[in-house]
Amino acid sequence: MLRKGDIVTERKDDIILRGLRENNLKQIDLNIPKEKIVVFTGLSGSGKSSIVFDTIAMESKRQMMLNYPHYIRNQMPRYERPLATLMQHLTQVIVVEQKPVQSHSRSTVGTYMDVQPLIRLLFSRIGTPPVHSATDFLPQSAFGKCPNCHGYGEVINPDVHKLIDFDKSLRDYAIQFKPLSPSGWQGRWMITGGLFDPNLPIKDLPKEQYDLLIYGPPKGDKVYAPFHTKNGPQDHEWDGLLPRFRRLYINRDISTLKQVSEEDVLNVSKLSPCFTCEGSGLAPDVLACKINGLNIVAYNQLELTDLKMELRKITDSLGTSLVTQIKPHIERLIDMGLGYLSIGRTMNTLSGGEAQRVKIAHHLGSSLNNVTYIFDEPTAGLHPEEINQFIHILKELRNQHNSVLVIEHDESVIQIADEVIEIGPGAGVHGGEVIYQGTVEHFKNTMSSTTLLNKLTLNDAPRKINNYFTMKEVNNNNLKNITVKVPANVLVSVCGVSGSGKSSLMLEAFKEEYPNAIVVGQGSIGISSRSTLATYMGIMDRVRSIFAKKTKQPAGLFSFNSLGKCPVCKGKGVITPDVAFADPITTTCESCEGTKYSQEALSYTFSGKNIVEILRLTIEEAIDFFQDDTITKKIMTLQDVGLGYLTFGQTTSSLSGGELQRLKLASYLQEEGQIYVLDEPSLGLHGQDNARLLNVFQRIVDKGNSVILIEHNLHFIRASDWIIELGPGSGKLGGTVVFEGTPKDMAQANTLTAKWLRLRMDE
């Protein structure tokens, strides 16, 4: 076991690191064995990422860049040498970060996994009737795009419920679109033309008048009504409100109209799937091209397990060569437990656990060995059953002569490590030291801050349930017309494997039924070197206003993004000079000494401290410093989620994944509400952080509120008052309620979550 002050003994071909000083690291030395699974653990913010990402990964990438000629390097990302005395025996790295997959509405599982281009190529080679170019299967191509929606898969249609107030009459402005209302000539024509009763509410019109007003005359018929002009009445053809709206305001260039803007039209419209291409964006000739009776849209919609079977039916020699390239991508996803997904599934609709595994599968396609794989919280968002599958992948990578470095809090992953390195003892300024390095067996017997495989104890005194939130016949996505009663005013956990329907139930159906609920999703917060803890929490505006009131100066003077910024570094605190082809070098600004503020801004004080001295206060120190109730309330929320060690001025870009998660939770928990729905609040958090967060949730419930967690973490599940599990599987194999009851009831149940709960109780 390695303790502070011990001499690091060198093993053959270790990764050798000396004098690491990035962020909060305190001149630490490490030897990391190669071709082993090495797990880095410790409290969130203790310095794990500073070692693995900011030092090892960064230096490996930097040295790889040095192999390219200068003119190529100048076009590539530039990496600054990490703060370290010595870094030796590094290898090429493949990094799988905790950051969410960046995607847009057209990014799918197939495009992310590089399968879609191969599928298009397959159809262009063996599909019938033939479409000879693979690019013609793209909705963006001139040949391949749908002539109706121009490749978007959606069309703008009038929304009759936005366009018409059915409780009003034509004379009382039932038409909500100004050019078609009585204020315009068309609206006056509807009133005076004699086709409709202008004084009856639209909903009370006779069916014949109602259909004629909204849809126009039957196909083939024509109806005319007189329009009164200065030259007397003239007959005009009436084509129906919806057809007229499409003709005059959708199927034309709106910019040529003086009285109507695009925003006006969109306010009474909606996006609908294109009826010509059924939402695919593809032209009819492209959709007609098929392989064994299926077109490319049908291929995109097949579950991966079914797609694999369909590919096996291809016997054409040209097709089989392409299938050989496609199958490994599909099989990696299936091996990750994602066989229920389709290659056409858009990335932004995946749950956190699904997106994490797709990302991992994408990076596991390399056949290289002697590579260093770096994983950041790879089990985040995974059910214990799925973690078990992932552990097999880690072992397989190691057995292929790769080094596997994993930042992880999950005890199941720590248990299979060849070596454990714990960073601590605390977080932030209280961390940055190696407090343990050695085997798992010795780790179990240390007085470590990480509780390894702690036996679970169940909540044996759940709160009494008096009321419920009821959802009836819910069929969102894969949910199978289920009726669910979620207890109110207690702590509820909704669990189940990824893709079982948890998000569909709680983030969609529940939110629709109970719109006042405060929902905390998995989306990441915006991070920037110019955004601080205080600005994100809305504290900085109050601090600046206090300074402005005290000093009679503008509030902008106390912002390094505005009037108060240092004139030399422009509020960055550092200078990065242009060094041409050399590695970038960042130095502290000599003018402001890294404070980011001008001398004028620093000359003003409040309660004996200038703005920089206040930004250097920790959350714990700020509680005693400020006497302002608004600020104190926000500060206490940060303290409650365990971020008391951070400073006011710490930038969001410098926070770890676990710290960002707690900061996001704190920003939501300061809102006053009665129903909180939190999607996997334990993501990226250490066991001690989870325990602190659980106490926060219990206090919220004790005040009479309802807290509903979508969670895989067994520590949260076992402490709940009530548990709802969806399943039994994922996708079409899920969508039903397989368990409802207390933790003690679950211990006797026959579900996947119950299985892992019993295993952890018996350890």
CSV table of N, CA and C in Angstrom, one decimal, residues 349-452:
chain,number,residue,atom,x,y,z
A,349,THR,N,-32.6,11.1,-28.2
A,349,THR,CA,-33.7,10.5,-27.5
A,349,THR,C,-33.3,9.4,-26.6
A,350,LEU,N,-31.9,9.1,-26.5
A,350,LEU,CA,-31.4,8.0,-25.7
A,350,LEU,C,-31.4,8.4,-24.2
A,351,SER,N,-31.6,7.5,-23.3
A,351,SER,CA,-31.4,7.8,-21.9
A,351,SER,C,-29.9,7.9,-21.6
A,352,GLY,N,-29.6,8.4,-20.5
A,352,GLY,CA,-28.1,8.6,-20.1
A,352,GLY,C,-27.4,7.3,-20.2
A,353,GLY,N,-28.0,6.2,-19.7
A,353,GLY,CA,-27.3,4.9,-19.7
A,353,GLY,C,-27.1,4.3,-21.1
A,354,GLU,N,-28.1,4.6,-21.9
A,354,GLU,CA,-28.0,4.1,-23.3
A,354,GLU,C,-27.0,4.9,-24.1
A,355,ALA,N,-27.0,6.2,-23.9
A,355,ALA,CA,-26.0,7.0,-24.6
A,355,ALA,C,-24.6,6.7,-24.2
A,356,GLN,N,-24.4,6.4,-22.9
A,356,GLN,CA,-23.1,6.0,-22.4
A,356,GLN,C,-22.6,4.7,-23.0
A,357,ARG,N,-23.4,3.7,-23.2
A,357,ARG,CA,-23.0,2.5,-23.7
A,357,ARG,C,-22.8,2.6,-25.2
A,358,VAL,N,-23.6,3.4,-25.9
A,358,VAL,CA,-23.3,3.6,-27.4
A,358,VAL,C,-21.9,4.2,-27.6
A,359,LYS,N,-21.6,5.2,-26.7
A,359,LYS,CA,-20.3,5.9,-26.8
A,359,LYS,C,-19.2,4.9,-26.5
A,360,ILE,N,-19.4,4.0,-25.5
A,360,ILE,CA,-18.3,3.0,-25.2
A,360,ILE,C,-18.2,2.1,-26.4
A,361,ALA,N,-19.3,1.6,-27.0
A,361,ALA,CA,-19.2,0.7,-28.1
A,361,ALA,C,-18.5,1.3,-29.3
A,362,HIS,N,-18.7,2.6,-29.5
A,362,HIS,CA,-18.1,3.3,-30.6
A,362,HIS,C,-16.5,3.3,-30.4
A,363,HIS,N,-16.1,3.4,-29.2
A,363,HIS,CA,-14.6,3.4,-29.0
A,363,HIS,C,-14.0,2.1,-28.9
A,364,LEU,N,-14.8,1.0,-28.8
A,364,LEU,CA,-14.2,-0.3,-28.7
A,364,LEU,C,-14.0,-1.0,-30.1
A,365,GLY,N,-14.1,-0.3,-31.1
A,365,GLY,CA,-14.0,-0.9,-32.4
A,365,GLY,C,-12.5,-1.0,-32.9
A,366,SER,N,-11.6,-0.5,-32.2
A,366,SER,CA,-10.2,-0.5,-32.6
A,366,SER,C,-9.6,-1.9,-32.4
A,367,SER,N,-8.8,-2.4,-33.4
A,367,SER,CA,-8.1,-3.7,-33.2
A,367,SER,C,-6.7,-3.5,-32.7
A,368,LEU,N,-6.3,-2.2,-32.4
A,368,LEU,CA,-5.0,-2.0,-31.9
A,368,LEU,C,-4.8,-2.6,-30.5
A,369,ASN,N,-3.6,-2.9,-30.1
A,369,ASN,CA,-3.4,-3.3,-28.7
A,369,ASN,C,-2.2,-2.5,-28.2
A,370,ASN,N,-1.8,-2.8,-26.9
A,370,ASN,CA,-0.8,-1.9,-26.2
A,370,ASN,C,-1.3,-0.4,-26.2
A,371,VAL,N,-2.6,-0.3,-26.1
A,371,VAL,CA,-3.2,1.1,-26.1
A,371,VAL,C,-3.7,1.3,-24.6
A,372,THR,N,-3.7,2.6,-24.2
A,372,THR,CA,-4.3,2.9,-22.9
A,372,THR,C,-5.7,3.4,-23.1
A,373,TYR,N,-6.6,2.6,-22.6
A,373,TYR,CA,-8.0,3.0,-22.6
A,373,TYR,C,-8.3,3.8,-21.3
A,374,ILE,N,-9.0,4.9,-21.4
A,374,ILE,CA,-9.3,5.8,-20.3
A,374,ILE,C,-10.8,5.9,-20.2
A,375,PHE,N,-11.4,5.5,-19.2
A,375,PHE,CA,-12.9,5.6,-19.0
A,375,PHE,C,-13.2,6.5,-17.8
A,376,ASP,N,-14.1,7.4,-18.0
A,376,ASP,CA,-14.5,8.3,-17.0
A,376,ASP,C,-15.9,8.0,-16.5
A,377,GLU,N,-16.1,7.4,-15.4
A,377,GLU,CA,-17.4,7.0,-14.8
A,377,GLU,C,-18.2,6.2,-15.9
A,378,PRO,N,-17.6,5.1,-16.4
A,378,PRO,CA,-18.3,4.3,-17.5
A,378,PRO,C,-19.6,3.7,-17.0
A,379,THR,N,-19.8,3.5,-15.7
A,379,THR,CA,-21.0,2.8,-15.3
A,379,THR,C,-22.1,3.9,-15.0
A,380,ALA,N,-21.9,5.2,-15.2
A,380,ALA,CA,-22.9,6.2,-14.9
A,380,ALA,C,-24.1,5.9,-15.7
A,381,GLY,N,-25.3,5.8,-15.1
A,381,GLY,CA,-26.5,5.6,-15.7
A,381,GLY,C,-26.8,4.1,-16.0
A,382,LEU,N,-26.0,3.2,-15.6
A,382,LEU,CA,-26.2,1.8,-15.9
A,382,LEU,C,-26.8,1.0,-14.7
A,383,HIS,N,-27.7,0.1,-15.0
A,383,HIS,CA,-28.3,-0.8,-14.0
A,383,HIS,C,-27.2,-1.8,-13.6
A,384,PRO,N,-27.3,-2.3,-12.3
A,384,PRO,CA,-26.3,-3.3,-11.9
A,384,PRO,C,-26.1,-4.5,-12.8
A,385,GLU,N,-27.2,-4.9,-13.5
A,385,GLU,CA,-27.1,-6.0,-14.4
A,385,GLU,C,-26.3,-5.6,-15.6
A,386,GLU,N,-26.4,-4.3,-16.1
A,386,GLU,CA,-25.6,-3.8,-17.2
A,386,GLU,C,-24.2,-3.6,-16.8
A,387,ILE,N,-23.9,-3.2,-15.6
A,387,ILE,CA,-22.5,-3.0,-15.1
A,387,ILE,C,-21.8,-4.3,-15.1
A,388,ASN,N,-22.5,-5.4,-14.8
A,388,ASN,CA,-21.9,-6.7,-14.9
A,388,ASN,C,-21.4,-7.1,-16.3
A,389,GLN,N,-22.2,-6.7,-17.3
A,389,GLN,CA,-21.9,-6.9,-18.7
A,389,GLN,C,-20.6,-6.1,-19.1
A,390,PHE,N,-20.6,-4.8,-18.6
A,390,PHE,CA,-19.5,-3.9,-18.9
A,390,PHE,C,-18.2,-4.4,-18.3
A,391,ILE,N,-18.3,-5.0,-17.1
A,391,ILE,CA,-17.1,-5.5,-16.5
A,391,ILE,C,-16.4,-6.6,-17.3
A,392,HIS,N,-17.1,-7.4,-18.0
A,392,HIS,CA,-16.6,-8.4,-19.0
A,392,HIS,C,-15.8,-7.7,-20.1
A,393,ILE,N,-16.3,-6.5,-20.6
A,393,ILE,CA,-15.7,-5.8,-21.6
A,393,ILE,C,-14.3,-5.2,-21.1
A,394,LEU,N,-14.3,-4.7,-19.9
A,394,LEU,CA,-13.0,-4.2,-19.3
A,394,LEU,C,-12.0,-5.3,-19.3
A,395,LYS,N,-12.4,-6.5,-18.8
A,395,LYS,CA,-11.5,-7.6,-18.7
A,395,LYS,C,-11.0,-8.1,-20.1
A,396,GLU,N,-11.9,-8.0,-21.1
A,396,GLU,CA,-11.5,-8.4,-22.5
A,396,GLU,C,-10.4,-7.4,-23.0
A,397,LEU,N,-10.6,-6.1,-22.8
A,397,LEU,CA,-9.6,-5.1,-23.2
A,397,LEU,C,-8.3,-5.4,-22.6
A,398,ARG,N,-8.3,-5.7,-21.3
A,398,ARG,CA,-7.0,-5.9,-20.6
A,398,ARG,C,-6.4,-7.2,-21.1
A,399,ASN,N,-7.1,-8.2,-21.4
A,399,ASN,CA,-6.6,-9.5,-21.9
A,399,ASN,C,-6.0,-9.4,-23.3
A,400,GLN,N,-6.4,-8.3,-24.0
A,400,GLN,CA,-5.8,-8.0,-25.4
A,400,GLN,C,-4.6,-7.2,-25.3
A,401,HIS,N,-4.0,-7.2,-24.1
A,401,HIS,CA,-2.7,-6.5,-23.8
A,401,HIS,C,-2.8,-4.9,-23.9
A,402,ASN,N,-4.0,-4.4,-23.4
A,402,ASN,CA,-4.2,-3.0,-23.3
A,402,ASN,C,-4.1,-2.6,-21.8
A,403,SER,N,-3.8,-1.3,-21.6
A,403,SER,CA,-3.9,-0.8,-20.2
A,403,SER,C,-5.2,-0.1,-20.1
A,404,VAL,N,-5.9,-0.4,-19.0
A,404,VAL,CA,-7.3,0.2,-18.8
A,404,VAL,C,-7.3,1.0,-17.5
A,405,LEU,N,-7.5,2.3,-17.7
A,405,LEU,CA,-7.5,3.2,-16.5
A,405,LEU,C,-9.0,3.7,-16.4
A,406,VAL,N,-9.6,3.5,-15.2
A,406,VAL,CA,-11.0,3.8,-15.0
A,406,VAL,C,-11.1,4.7,-13.8
A,407,ILE,N,-11.8,5.8,-14.0
A,407,ILE,CA,-12.2,6.7,-12.9
A,407,ILE,C,-13.6,6.2,-12.5
A,408,GLU,N,-13.8,5.7,-11.3
A,408,GLU,CA,-15.0,5.0,-10.9
A,408,GLU,C,-15.3,5.1,-9.5
A,409,HIS,N,-16.6,5.2,-9.1
A,409,HIS,CA,-17.0,5.1,-7.7
A,409,HIS,C,-17.8,3.8,-7.5
A,410,ASP,N,-18.2,3.1,-8.5
A,410,ASP,CA,-19.0,1.9,-8.4
A,410,ASP,C,-18.2,0.8,-7.7
A,411,GLU,N,-18.7,0.2,-6.7
A,411,GLU,CA,-18.0,-0.8,-5.9
A,411,GLU,C,-17.8,-2.1,-6.7
A,412,SER,N,-18.7,-2.4,-7.6
A,412,SER,CA,-18.5,-3.6,-8.4
A,412,SER,C,-17.3,-3.5,-9.3
A,413,VAL,N,-17.1,-2.3,-9.9
A,413,VAL,CA,-15.9,-2.2,-10.7
A,413,VAL,C,-14.6,-2.1,-9.9
A,414,ILE,N,-14.7,-1.4,-8.8
A,414,ILE,CA,-13.5,-1.4,-7.9
A,414,ILE,C,-13.1,-2.8,-7.5
A,415,GLN,N,-14.1,-3.7,-7.3
A,415,GLN,CA,-13.8,-5.0,-6.8
A,415,GLN,C,-13.0,-5.9,-7.8
A,416,ILE,N,-13.1,-5.6,-9.2
A,416,ILE,CA,-12.4,-6.4,-10.2
A,416,ILE,C,-11.1,-5.8,-10.6
A,417,ALA,N,-10.7,-4.6,-10.0
A,417,ALA,CA,-9.5,-4.0,-10.4
A,417,ALA,C,-8.3,-4.8,-10.1
A,418,ASP,N,-7.2,-4.7,-10.9
A,418,ASP,CA,-5.9,-5.3,-10.6
A,418,ASP,C,-5.2,-4.4,-9.6
A,419,GLU,N,-5.5,-3.1,-9.7
A,419,GLU,CA,-4.8,-2.2,-8.8
A,419,GLU,C,-5.8,-1.0,-8.5
A,420,VAL,N,-5.9,-0.5,-7.3
A,420,VAL,CA,-6.7,0.6,-6.9
A,420,VAL,C,-5.8,1.8,-6.5
A,421,ILE,N,-6.1,3.0,-7.0
A,421,ILE,CA,-5.4,4.2,-6.6
A,421,ILE,C,-6.5,5.1,-6.1
A,422,GLU,N,-6.4,5.5,-4.8
A,422,GLU,CA,-7.4,6.4,-4.3
A,422,GLU,C,-6.7,7.8,-4.0
A,423,ILE,N,-7.4,8.8,-4.5
A,423,ILE,CA,-7.0,10.2,-4.4
A,423,ILE,C,-7.8,10.9,-3.3
A,424,GLY,N,-7.2,11.7,-2.5
A,424,GLY,CA,-7.9,12.4,-1.4
A,424,GLY,C,-7.0,13.2,-0.6
A,425,PRO,N,-7.2,13.2,0.7
A,425,PRO,CA,-8.3,12.6,1.4
A,425,PRO,C,-9.7,13.2,1.3
A,426,GLY,N,-9.7,14.5,0.9
A,426,GLY,CA,-10.9,15.2,0.7
A,426,GLY,C,-11.1,15.7,-0.7
A,427,ALA,N,-11.8,16.7,-1.0
A,427,ALA,CA,-12.0,17.3,-2.3
A,427,ALA,C,-11.4,18.7,-2.4
A,428,GLY,N,-11.2,19.1,-3.6
A,428,GLY,CA,-10.6,20.5,-3.8
A,428,GLY,C,-9.3,20.7,-3.2
A,429,VAL,N,-9.2,21.7,-2.4
A,429,VAL,CA,-7.9,22.0,-1.7
A,429,VAL,C,-7.6,21.0,-0.6
A,430,HIS,N,-8.6,20.2,-0.2
A,430,HIS,CA,-8.4,19.1,0.8
A,430,HIS,C,-8.0,17.8,0.1
A,431,GLY,N,-7.8,17.8,-1.2
A,431,GLY,CA,-7.5,16.6,-1.9
A,431,GLY,C,-6.1,16.7,-2.5
A,432,GLY,N,-6.0,16.0,-3.7
A,432,GLY,CA,-4.8,16.1,-4.5
A,432,GLY,C,-3.6,15.2,-4.0
A,433,GLU,N,-3.9,14.3,-3.1
A,433,GLU,CA,-2.8,13.4,-2.7
A,433,GLU,C,-3.2,11.9,-2.9
A,434,VAL,N,-2.2,11.1,-3.1
A,434,VAL,CA,-2.4,9.6,-3.2
A,434,VAL,C,-2.5,9.1,-1.8
A,435,ILE,N,-3.7,8.6,-1.4
A,435,ILE,CA,-3.8,8.0,-0.1
A,435,ILE,C,-3.8,6.5,0.0
A,436,TYR,N,-3.9,5.9,-1.3
A,436,TYR,CA,-3.8,4.5,-1.3
A,436,TYR,C,-3.4,4.0,-2.7
A,437,GLN,N,-2.5,3.1,-2.9
A,437,GLN,CA,-2.2,2.4,-4.1
A,437,GLN,C,-1.9,1.0,-3.8
A,438,GLY,N,-2.6,0.1,-4.4
A,438,GLY,CA,-2.3,-1.3,-4.1
A,438,GLY,C,-3.5,-2.2,-4.6
A,439,THR,N,-3.5,-3.4,-4.1
A,439,THR,CA,-4.5,-4.4,-4.5
A,439,THR,C,-5.9,-4.2,-3.8
A,440,VAL,N,-6.9,-4.8,-4.4
A,440,VAL,CA,-8.2,-4.7,-3.8
A,440,VAL,C,-8.3,-5.3,-2.4
A,441,GLU,N,-7.6,-6.4,-2.3
A,441,GLU,CA,-7.6,-7.2,-1.1
A,441,GLU,C,-7.1,-6.3,0.1
A,442,HIS,N,-6.0,-5.6,-0.1
A,442,HIS,CA,-5.5,-4.7,1.0
A,442,HIS,C,-6.4,-3.5,1.1
A,443,PHE,N,-7.0,-3.1,0.0
A,443,PHE,CA,-7.8,-1.9,0.0
A,443,PHE,C,-9.0,-2.1,1.0
A,444,LYS,N,-9.5,-3.3,1.0
A,444,LYS,CA,-10.7,-3.6,1.9
A,444,LYS,C,-10.4,-3.4,3.3
A,445,ASN,N,-9.1,-3.5,3.7
A,445,ASN,CA,-8.8,-3.4,5.1
A,445,ASN,C,-8.2,-2.1,5.5
A,446,THR,N,-8.3,-1.1,4.6
A,446,THR,CA,-7.7,0.2,4.9
A,446,THR,C,-8.8,1.2,5.5
A,447,MET,N,-8.4,2.2,6.2
A,447,MET,CA,-9.3,3.2,6.7
A,447,MET,C,-9.5,4.2,5.6
A,448,SER,N,-10.1,3.8,4.5
A,448,SER,CA,-10.2,4.6,3.3
A,448,SER,C,-11.5,5.4,3.3
A,449,SER,N,-11.5,6.5,2.6
A,449,SER,CA,-12.7,7.3,2.5
A,449,SER,C,-13.8,6.6,1.6
A,450,THR,N,-13.3,5.6,0.8
A,450,THR,CA,-14.2,4.9,0.0
A,450,THR,C,-14.7,3.6,0.7
A,451,THR,N,-16.0,3.5,0.9
A,451,THR,CA,-16.5,2.3,1.5
A,451,THR,C,-16.7,1.2,0.5
A,452,LEU,N,-15.9,0.2,0.5
A,452,LEU,CA,-15.9,-0.8,-0.5
A,452,LEU,C,-16.9,-1.9,-0.2
